[in-house]
Short mmCIF file of C-alpha atoms and ligand atoms in Angstrom, two decimals:
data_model
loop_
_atom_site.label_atom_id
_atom_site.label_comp_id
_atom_site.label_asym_id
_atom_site.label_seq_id
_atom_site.Cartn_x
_atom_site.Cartn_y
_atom_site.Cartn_z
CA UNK A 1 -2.34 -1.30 -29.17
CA UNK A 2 -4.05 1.74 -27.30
CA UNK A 3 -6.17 0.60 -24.60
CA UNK A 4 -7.72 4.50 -23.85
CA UNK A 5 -10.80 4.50 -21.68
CA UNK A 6 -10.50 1.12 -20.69
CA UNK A 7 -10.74 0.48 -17.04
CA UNK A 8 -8.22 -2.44 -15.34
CA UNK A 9 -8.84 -3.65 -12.16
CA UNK A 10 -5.91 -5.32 -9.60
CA UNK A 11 -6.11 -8.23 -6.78
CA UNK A 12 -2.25 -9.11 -4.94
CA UNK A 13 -2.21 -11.85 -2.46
CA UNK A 14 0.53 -13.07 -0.70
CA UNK A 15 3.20 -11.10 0.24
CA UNK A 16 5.00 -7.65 0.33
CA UNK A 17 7.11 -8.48 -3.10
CA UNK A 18 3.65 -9.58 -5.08
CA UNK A 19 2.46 -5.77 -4.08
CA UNK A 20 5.22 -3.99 -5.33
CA UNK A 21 5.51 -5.80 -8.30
CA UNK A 22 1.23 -5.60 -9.23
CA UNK A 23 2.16 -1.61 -8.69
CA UNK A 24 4.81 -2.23 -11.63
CA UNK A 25 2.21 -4.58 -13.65
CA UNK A 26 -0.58 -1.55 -13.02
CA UNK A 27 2.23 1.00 -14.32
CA UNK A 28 2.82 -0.84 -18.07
CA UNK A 29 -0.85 -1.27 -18.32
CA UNK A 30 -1.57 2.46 -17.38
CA UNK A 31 1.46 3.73 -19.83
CA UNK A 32 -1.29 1.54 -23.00
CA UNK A 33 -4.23 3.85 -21.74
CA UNK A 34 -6.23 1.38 -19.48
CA UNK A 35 -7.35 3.57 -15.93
CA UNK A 36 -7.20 1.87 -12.58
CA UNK A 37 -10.63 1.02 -10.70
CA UNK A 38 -11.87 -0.32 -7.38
CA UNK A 39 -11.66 -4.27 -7.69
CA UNK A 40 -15.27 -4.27 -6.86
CA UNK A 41 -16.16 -2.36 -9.93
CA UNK A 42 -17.38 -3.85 -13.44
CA UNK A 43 -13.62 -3.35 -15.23
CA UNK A 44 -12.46 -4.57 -18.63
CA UNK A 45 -10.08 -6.06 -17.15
CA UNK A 46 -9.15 -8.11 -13.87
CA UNK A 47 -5.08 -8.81 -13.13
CA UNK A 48 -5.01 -11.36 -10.41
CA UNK A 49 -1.37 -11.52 -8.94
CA UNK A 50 -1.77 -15.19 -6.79
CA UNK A 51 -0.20 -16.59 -3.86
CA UNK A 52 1.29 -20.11 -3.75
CA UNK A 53 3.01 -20.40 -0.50
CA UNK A 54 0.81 -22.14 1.64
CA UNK A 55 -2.63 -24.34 0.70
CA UNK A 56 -4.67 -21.36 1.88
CA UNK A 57 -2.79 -19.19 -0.76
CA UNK A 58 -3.88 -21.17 -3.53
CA UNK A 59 -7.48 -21.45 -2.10
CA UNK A 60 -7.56 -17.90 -1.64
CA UNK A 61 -6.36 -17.32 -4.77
CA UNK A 62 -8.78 -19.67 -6.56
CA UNK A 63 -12.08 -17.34 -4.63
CA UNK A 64 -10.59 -13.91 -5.57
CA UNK A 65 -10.50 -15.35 -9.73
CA UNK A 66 -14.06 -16.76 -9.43
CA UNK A 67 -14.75 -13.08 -7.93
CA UNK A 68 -13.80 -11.38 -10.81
CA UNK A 69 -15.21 -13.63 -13.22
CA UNK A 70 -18.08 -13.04 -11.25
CA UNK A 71 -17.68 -8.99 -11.35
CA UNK A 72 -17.87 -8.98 -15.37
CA UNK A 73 -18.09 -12.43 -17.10
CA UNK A 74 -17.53 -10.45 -20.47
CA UNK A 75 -14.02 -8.83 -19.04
CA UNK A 76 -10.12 -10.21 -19.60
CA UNK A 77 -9.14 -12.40 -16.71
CA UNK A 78 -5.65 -12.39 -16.51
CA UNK A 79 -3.69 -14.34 -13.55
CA UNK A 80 -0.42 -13.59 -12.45
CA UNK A 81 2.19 -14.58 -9.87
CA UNK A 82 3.40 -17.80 -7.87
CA UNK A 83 0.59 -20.41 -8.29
CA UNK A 84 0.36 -19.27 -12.15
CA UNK A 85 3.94 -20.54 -12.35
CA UNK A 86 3.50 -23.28 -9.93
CA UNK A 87 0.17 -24.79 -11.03
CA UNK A 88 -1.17 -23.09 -14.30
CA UNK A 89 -3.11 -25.82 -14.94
CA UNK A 90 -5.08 -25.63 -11.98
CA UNK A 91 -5.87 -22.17 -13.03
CA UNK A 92 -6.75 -22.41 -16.04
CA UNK A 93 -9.49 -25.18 -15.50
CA UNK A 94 -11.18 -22.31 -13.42
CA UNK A 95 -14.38 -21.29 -15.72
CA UNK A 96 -13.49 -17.68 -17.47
CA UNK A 97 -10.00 -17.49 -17.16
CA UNK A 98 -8.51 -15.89 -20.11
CA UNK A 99 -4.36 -15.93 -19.56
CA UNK A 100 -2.09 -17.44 -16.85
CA UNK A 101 1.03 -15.72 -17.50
CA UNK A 102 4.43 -17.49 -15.41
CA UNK A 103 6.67 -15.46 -13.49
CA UNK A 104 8.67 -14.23 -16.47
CA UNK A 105 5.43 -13.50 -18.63
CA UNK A 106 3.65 -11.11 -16.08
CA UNK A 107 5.58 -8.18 -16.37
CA UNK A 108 4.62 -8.56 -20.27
CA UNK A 109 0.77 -8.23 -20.15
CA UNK A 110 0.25 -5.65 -22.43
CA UNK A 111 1.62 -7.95 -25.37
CA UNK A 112 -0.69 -10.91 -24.23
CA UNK A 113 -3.89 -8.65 -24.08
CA UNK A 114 -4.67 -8.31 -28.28
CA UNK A 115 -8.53 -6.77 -28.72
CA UNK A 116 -9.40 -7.70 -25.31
CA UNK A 117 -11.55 -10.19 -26.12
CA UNK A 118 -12.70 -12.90 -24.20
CA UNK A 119 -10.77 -16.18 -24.89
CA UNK A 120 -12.24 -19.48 -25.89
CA UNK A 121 -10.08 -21.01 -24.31
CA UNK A 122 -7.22 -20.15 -21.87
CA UNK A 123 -4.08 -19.10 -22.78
CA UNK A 124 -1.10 -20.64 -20.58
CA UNK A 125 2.41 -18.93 -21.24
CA UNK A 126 4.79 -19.98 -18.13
CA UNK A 127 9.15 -19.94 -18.50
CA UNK A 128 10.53 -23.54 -17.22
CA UNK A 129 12.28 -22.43 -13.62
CA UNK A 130 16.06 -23.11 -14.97
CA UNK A 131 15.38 -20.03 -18.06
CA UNK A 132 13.54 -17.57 -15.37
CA UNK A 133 16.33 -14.62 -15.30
CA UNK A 134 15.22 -11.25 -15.82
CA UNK A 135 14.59 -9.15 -13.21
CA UNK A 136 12.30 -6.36 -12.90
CA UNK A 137 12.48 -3.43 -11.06
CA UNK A 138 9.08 -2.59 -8.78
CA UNK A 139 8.05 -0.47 -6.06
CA UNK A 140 4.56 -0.21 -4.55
CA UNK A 141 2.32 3.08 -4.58
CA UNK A 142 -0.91 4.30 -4.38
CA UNK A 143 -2.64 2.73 -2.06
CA UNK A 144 -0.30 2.74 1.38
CA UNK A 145 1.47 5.61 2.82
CA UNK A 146 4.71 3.12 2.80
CA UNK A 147 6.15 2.23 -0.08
CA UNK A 148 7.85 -1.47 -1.08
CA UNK A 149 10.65 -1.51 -2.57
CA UNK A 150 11.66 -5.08 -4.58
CA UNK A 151 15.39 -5.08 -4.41
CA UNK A 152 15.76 -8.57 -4.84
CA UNK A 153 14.11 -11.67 -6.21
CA UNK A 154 14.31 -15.22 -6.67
CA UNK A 155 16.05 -17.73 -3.68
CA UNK A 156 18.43 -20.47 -3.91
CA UNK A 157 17.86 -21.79 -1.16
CA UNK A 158 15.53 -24.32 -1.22
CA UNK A 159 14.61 -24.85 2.54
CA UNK A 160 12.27 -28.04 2.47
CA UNK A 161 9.02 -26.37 3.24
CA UNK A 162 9.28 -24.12 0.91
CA UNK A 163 8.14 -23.98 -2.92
CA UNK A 164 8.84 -20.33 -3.80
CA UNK A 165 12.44 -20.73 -5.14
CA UNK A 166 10.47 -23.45 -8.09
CA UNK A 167 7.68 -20.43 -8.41
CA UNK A 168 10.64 -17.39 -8.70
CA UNK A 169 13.74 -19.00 -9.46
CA UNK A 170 17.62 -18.12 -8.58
CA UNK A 171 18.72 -15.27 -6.62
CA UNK A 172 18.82 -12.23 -8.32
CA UNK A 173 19.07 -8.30 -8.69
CA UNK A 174 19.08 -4.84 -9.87
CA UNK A 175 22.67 -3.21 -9.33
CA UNK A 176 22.79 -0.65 -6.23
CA UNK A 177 22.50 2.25 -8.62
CA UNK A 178 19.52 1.63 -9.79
CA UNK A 179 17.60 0.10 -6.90
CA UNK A 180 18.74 3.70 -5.40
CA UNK A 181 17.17 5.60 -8.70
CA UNK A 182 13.87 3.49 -7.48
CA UNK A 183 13.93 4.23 -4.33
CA UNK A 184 14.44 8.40 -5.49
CA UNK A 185 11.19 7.26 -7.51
CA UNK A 186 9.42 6.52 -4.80
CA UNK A 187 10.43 9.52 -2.73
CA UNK A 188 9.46 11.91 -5.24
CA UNK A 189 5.85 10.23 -5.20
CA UNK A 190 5.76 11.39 -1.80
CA UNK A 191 7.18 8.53 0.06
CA UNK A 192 8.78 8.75 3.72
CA UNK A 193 8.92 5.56 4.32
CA UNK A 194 10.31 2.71 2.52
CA UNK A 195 10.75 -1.18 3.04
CA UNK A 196 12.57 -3.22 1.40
CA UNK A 197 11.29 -6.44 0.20
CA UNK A 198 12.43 -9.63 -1.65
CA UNK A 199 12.04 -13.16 -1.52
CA UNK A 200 15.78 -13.24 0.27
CA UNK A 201 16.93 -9.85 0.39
CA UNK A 202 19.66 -10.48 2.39
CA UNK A 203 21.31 -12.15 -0.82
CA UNK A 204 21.21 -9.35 -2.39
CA UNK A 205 24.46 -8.75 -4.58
CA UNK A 206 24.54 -12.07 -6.49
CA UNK A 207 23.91 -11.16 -9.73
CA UNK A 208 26.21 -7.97 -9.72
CA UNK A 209 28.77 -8.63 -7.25
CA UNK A 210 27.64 -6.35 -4.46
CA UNK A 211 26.14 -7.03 -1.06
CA UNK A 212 22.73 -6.04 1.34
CA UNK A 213 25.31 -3.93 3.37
CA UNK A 214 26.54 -1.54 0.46
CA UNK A 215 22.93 -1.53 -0.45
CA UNK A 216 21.74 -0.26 2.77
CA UNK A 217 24.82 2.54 3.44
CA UNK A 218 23.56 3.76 -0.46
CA UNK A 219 19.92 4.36 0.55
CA UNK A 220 20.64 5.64 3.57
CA UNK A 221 22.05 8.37 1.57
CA UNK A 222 18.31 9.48 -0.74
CA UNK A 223 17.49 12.63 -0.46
CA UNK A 224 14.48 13.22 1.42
CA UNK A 225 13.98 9.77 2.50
CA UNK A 226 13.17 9.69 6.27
CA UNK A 227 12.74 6.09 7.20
CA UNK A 228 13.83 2.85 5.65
CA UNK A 229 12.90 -0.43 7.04
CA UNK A 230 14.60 -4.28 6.29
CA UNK A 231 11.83 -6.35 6.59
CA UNK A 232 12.83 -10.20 6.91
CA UNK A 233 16.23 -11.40 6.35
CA UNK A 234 17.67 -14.88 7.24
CA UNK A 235 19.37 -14.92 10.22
CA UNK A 236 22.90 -16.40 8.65
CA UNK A 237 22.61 -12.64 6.53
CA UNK A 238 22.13 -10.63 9.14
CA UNK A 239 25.59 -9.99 9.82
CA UNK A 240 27.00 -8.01 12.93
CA UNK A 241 28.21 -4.95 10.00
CA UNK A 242 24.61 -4.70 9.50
CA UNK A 243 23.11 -4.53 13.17
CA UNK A 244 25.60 -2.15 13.71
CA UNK A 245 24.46 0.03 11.10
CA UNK A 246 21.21 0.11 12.04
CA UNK A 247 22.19 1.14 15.80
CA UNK A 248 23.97 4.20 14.74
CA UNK A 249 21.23 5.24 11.53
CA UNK A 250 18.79 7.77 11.96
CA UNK A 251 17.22 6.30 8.56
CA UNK A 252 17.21 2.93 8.61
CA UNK A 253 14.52 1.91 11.43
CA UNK A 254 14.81 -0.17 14.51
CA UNK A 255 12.94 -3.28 13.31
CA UNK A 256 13.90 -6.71 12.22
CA UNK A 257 11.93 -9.33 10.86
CA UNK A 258 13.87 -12.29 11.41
CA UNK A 259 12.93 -16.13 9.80
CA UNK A 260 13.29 -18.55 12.92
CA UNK A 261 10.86 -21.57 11.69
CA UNK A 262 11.96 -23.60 14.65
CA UNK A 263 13.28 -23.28 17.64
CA UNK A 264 14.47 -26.83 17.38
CA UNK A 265 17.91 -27.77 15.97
CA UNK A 266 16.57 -30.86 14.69
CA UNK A 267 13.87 -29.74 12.68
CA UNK A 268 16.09 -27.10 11.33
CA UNK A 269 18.18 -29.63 10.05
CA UNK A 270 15.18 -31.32 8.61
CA UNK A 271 13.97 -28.08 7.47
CA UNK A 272 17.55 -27.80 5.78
CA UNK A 273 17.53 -23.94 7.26
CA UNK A 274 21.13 -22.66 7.44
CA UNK A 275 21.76 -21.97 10.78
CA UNK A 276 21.25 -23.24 14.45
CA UNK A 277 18.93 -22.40 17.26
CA UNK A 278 22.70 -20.90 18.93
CA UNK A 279 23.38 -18.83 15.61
CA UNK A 280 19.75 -17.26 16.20
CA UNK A 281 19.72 -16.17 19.93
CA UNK A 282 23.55 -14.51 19.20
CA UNK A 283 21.59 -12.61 16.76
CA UNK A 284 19.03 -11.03 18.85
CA UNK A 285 21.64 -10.85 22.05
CA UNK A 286 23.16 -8.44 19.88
CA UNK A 287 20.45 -6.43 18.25
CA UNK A 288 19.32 -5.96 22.45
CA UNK A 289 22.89 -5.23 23.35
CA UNK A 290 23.36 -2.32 20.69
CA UNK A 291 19.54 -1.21 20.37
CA UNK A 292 17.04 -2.23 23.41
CA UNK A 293 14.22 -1.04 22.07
CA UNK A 294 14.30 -2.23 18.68
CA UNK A 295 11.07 -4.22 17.43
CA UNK A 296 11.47 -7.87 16.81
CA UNK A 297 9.36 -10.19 14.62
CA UNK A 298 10.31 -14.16 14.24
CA UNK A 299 8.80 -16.50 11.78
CA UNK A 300 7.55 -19.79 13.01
CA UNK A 301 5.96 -22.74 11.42
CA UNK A 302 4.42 -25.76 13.73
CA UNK A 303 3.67 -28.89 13.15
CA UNK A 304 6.15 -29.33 10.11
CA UNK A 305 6.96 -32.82 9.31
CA UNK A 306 9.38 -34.46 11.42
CA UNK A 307 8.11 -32.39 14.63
CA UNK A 308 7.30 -34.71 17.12
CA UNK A 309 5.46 -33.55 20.69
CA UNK A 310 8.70 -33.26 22.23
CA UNK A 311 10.88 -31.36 19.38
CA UNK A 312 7.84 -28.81 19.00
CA UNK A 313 8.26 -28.04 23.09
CA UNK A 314 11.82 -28.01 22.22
CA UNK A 315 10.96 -24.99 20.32
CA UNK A 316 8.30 -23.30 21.87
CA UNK A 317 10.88 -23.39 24.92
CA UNK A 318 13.49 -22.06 23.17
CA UNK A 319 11.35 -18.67 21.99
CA UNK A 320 9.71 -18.17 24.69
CA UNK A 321 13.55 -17.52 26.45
CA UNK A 322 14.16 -15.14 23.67
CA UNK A 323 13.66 -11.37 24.08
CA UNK A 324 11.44 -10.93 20.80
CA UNK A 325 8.57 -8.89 20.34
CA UNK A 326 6.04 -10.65 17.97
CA UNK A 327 5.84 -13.93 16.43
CA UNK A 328 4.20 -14.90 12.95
CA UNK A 329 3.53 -18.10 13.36
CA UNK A 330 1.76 -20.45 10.60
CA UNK A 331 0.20 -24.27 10.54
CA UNK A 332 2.89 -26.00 8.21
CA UNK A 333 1.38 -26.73 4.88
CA UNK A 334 2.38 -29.54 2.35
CA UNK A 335 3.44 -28.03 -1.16
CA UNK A 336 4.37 -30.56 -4.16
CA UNK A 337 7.54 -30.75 -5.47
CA UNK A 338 8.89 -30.51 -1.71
CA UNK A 339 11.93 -32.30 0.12
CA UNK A 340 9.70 -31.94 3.34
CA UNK A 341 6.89 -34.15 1.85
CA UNK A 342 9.95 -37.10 2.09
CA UNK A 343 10.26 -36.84 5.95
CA UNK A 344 8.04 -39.55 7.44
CA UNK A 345 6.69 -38.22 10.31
CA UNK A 346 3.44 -36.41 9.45
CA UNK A 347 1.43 -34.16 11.86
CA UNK A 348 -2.45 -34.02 12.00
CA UNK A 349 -3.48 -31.02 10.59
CA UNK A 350 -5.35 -30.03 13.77
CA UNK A 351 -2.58 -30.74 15.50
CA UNK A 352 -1.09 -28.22 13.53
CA UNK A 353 -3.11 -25.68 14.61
CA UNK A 354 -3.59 -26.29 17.95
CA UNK A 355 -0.10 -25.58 18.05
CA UNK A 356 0.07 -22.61 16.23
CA UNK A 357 -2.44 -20.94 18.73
CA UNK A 358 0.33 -21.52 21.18
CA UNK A 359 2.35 -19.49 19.42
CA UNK A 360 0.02 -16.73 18.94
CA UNK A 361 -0.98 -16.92 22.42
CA UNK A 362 3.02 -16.49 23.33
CA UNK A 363 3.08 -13.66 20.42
CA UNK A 364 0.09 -11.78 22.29
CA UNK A 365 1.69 -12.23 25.70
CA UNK A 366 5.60 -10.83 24.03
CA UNK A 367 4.38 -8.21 22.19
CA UNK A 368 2.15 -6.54 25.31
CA UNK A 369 5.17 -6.89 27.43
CA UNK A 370 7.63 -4.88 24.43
CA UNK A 371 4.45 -2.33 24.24
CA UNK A 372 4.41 -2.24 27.88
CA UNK A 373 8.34 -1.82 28.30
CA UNK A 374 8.20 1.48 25.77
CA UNK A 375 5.43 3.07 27.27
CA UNK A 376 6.44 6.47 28.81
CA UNK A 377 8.83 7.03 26.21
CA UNK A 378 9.22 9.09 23.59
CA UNK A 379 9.09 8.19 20.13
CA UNK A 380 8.57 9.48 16.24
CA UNK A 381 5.77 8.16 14.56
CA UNK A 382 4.28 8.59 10.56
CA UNK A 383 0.79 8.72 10.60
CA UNK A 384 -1.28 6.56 7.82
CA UNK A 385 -3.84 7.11 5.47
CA UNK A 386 -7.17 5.25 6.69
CA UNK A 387 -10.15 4.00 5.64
CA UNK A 388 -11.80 4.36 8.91
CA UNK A 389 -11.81 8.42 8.96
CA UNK A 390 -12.80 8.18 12.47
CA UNK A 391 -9.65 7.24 13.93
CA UNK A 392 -5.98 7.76 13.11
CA UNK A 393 -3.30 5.34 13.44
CA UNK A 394 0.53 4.55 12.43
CA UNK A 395 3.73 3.61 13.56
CA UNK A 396 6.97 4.58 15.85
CA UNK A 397 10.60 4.03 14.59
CA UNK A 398 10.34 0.78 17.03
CA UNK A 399 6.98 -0.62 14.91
CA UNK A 400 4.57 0.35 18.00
CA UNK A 401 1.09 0.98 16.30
CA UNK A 402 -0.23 4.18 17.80
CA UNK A 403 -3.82 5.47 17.80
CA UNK A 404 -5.62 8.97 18.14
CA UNK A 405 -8.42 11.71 16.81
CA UNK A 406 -8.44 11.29 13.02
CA UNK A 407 -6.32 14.26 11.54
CA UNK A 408 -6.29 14.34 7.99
CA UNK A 409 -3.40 16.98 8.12
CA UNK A 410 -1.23 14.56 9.90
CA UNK A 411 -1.53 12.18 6.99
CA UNK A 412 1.98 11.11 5.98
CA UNK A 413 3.09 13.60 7.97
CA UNK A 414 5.89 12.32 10.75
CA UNK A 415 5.84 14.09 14.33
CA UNK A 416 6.92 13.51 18.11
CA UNK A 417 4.68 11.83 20.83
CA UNK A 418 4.74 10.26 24.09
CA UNK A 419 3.28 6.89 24.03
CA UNK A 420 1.08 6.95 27.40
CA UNK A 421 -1.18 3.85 27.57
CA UNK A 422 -2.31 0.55 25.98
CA UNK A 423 -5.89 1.05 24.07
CA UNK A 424 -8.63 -1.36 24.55
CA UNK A 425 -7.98 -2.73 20.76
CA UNK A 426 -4.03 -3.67 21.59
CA UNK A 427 -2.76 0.05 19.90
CA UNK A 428 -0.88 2.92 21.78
CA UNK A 429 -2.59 6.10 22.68
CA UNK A 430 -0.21 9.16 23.08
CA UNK A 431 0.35 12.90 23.50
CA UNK A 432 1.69 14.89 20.80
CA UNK A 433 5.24 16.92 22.46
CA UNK A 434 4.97 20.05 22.18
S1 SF4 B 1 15.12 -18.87 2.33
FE1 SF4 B 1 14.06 -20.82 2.46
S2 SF4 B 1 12.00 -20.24 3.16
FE2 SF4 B 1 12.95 -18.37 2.38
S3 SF4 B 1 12.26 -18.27 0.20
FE3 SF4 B 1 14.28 -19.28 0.26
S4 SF4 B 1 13.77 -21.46 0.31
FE4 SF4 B 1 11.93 -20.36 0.91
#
């Protein structure tokens, strides 16, 4: 079916991977005839690619369908992503949807779409977990100056937070050539800068016998890439091979994104993560012995079950000794279908909170002192593409967000400052070298 001069319109919540992969999604509905638009504008049709990984996901979620019901009642409402797999029926008791298509199903939508006409009622089409096996190439573009590339998907972990691995199923990927052909793709859009994303991407090489290490040394190598970034990987992956690697690259940045949780051995046992609070700090004593001024980010959840007063101090102790530079920290939030809803020991929700402003508070006061420790130095940044023409901002190898004068020439552009001072709203100002 041709869909020519019919406009489609595109919503991603959640995380890096559910961007890339709506850019893929927006790609096979674009090759059928139908033109991107503005979410805000009256489209044919809405794609809606949902979050599921906390409560607030799902909530969030739920307002940005009623949204686009609300844009165009008469237009195609079609929901995507983790909660359509999770909880379709949820969804689909939500006035106006049309299709809730599983995690298998949504890189299908033309075939679901037929004249575009409203349903009467919805349509669910979701793959049980144990048949979800294809994997689907995606990288992110047209809206960021950085481009995501998926290079993995799936987990089998199954931490006991955590419902994603029952929303994307096993561990799996594309083979190293052709995650490099994507990443080419994305460089001949225009891309400088890549990061890699995945729901455990330092897994990668299950599903065809390779590893994240080979991966990395391969698109090191693309031709006219200039930076390539890891994003998160779990601390038992990031092996010493790979910190080293980064140290001596001129391509792959300084910047890890690292999945702590807890600082507490106890409630990483509960958590069932696979590694200790001793495991962790060797891994950022040696990124600091083999690159000092690379940019750290830790994960951190408080107020799981199981974390009593004392265990949570436990943990806020044990990152505050670390040298990190930011925490993301997050209230702990109770998904069905859990191990973690077994543990008896429940925290208050507000509890919850109050004790994830304490790590935000300690996130504010590590990442002024790593801001603090770089200024005066010299550094490479890529300037971004803003909404805001009045001011222009972007980011050092080291993740330091930098401001000055809006420039549109310097637009995805890359070129040498000196970071000078802190700016009133927490960025860097600089000096361009001459
Ligand atoms: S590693 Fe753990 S937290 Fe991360 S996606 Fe897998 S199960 Fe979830």
């Amino acid at each position: 079916m041709n869909y020519q001069g019919k406009k489609a319109a595109y919503y991603t919540l959640g995380c890096k991977l559910n961007f890339s992969e709506t850019s893929t999604i927006a790609s096979s509905l674009n090759e059928v005839g139908f033109d991107r638009v503005d979410f805000n504008e009256k489209a044919d049709l809405y794609v809606i690619n949902t979050c599921s990984v906390t409560n607030q996901g799902d909530k969030s979620s739920r307002n940005i369908i009623r949204k686009a019901v609300k844009l165009n009642p008469n237009a195609m409402v079609v929901v995507v992503g983790c909660y359509s797999q999770l909880k379709p029926d949820e969804i689909g008791n939500i006035e106006g949807v049309d299709l809730v298509l599983g995690t298998q199903e949504k890189f299908h939508i033309p075939s679901w779409l037929g004249d575009l006409e409203k349903k009467d009622q919805t349509e669910i089409h979701t793959t049980r977990l144990q048949n979800i096996k294809d994997y689907h190439r995606a990288f992110s573009w047209g809206d960021r100056t950085r481009s995501f590339l998926k290079v993995q998907d799936g987990c089998d972990y199954y931490c006991s937070f955590c419902t994603i691995p029952h929303a994307r199923g096993k561990s799996r990927n594309d083979s190293i050539l052709n995650t490099v052909k994507e990443a080419e793709k994305a460089v001949d859009k225009g891309f400088k800068e890549i990061i890699l994303t995945g729901v455990n991407i330092g897994d990668y090489g299950k599903s065809t016998n390779e590893n994240f290490y080979d991966l990395l040394v391969a698109l090191e190598k693309v031709k006219g890439l200039h930076r390539l970034r890891i994003s998160s990987v779990e601390p038992n992956l990031l092996k010493d091979q790979i910190i080293e690697l980064v140290a001596k690259s001129k391509i792959l940045m300084p910047h890890f994104h690292i999945p702590l949780q807890s600082g507490s051995d106890e409630i990483l046992s509960l958590m069932k993560r696979k590694y200790s609070t001793g495991l962790f700090a060797s891994r950022i004593k040696k990124i600091r012995e083999l690159i000092p001024d690379a940019f750290i980010g830790v994960d951190v959840i408080a107020g799981t079950n199981g974390e009593t007063e004392e265990l949570f101090q436990e943990s806020f102790d044990f990152i505050n000794s670390l040298e990190v530079s930011q925490l993301h920290a997050f209230p702990y939030s109770e998904r069905s279908g859990t191990q973690a809803l077994k543990i008896p020991w429940k925290i208050e929700v507000k509890e919850r909170k109050l004790r994830t402003q304490k790590y935000i508070n300690l996130s504010e006061k590590k990442l002024l002192a790593f801001y603090k420790k770089n200024l005066d130095s010299s550094k490479t940044v890529l300037f971004e593409e803003q909404n805001d023409k009045s001011l222009m901002t972007g980011f050092t190898e080291n993740y330091i967000r930098i401001e000055t004068s809006y420039n549109p020439d310097l637009v995805n552009n890359l070129a040498k400052v000196k970071l000078l001072s802190l700016g009133a709203n927490g960025n860097v100002n600089i000096a361009f070298d001459s």
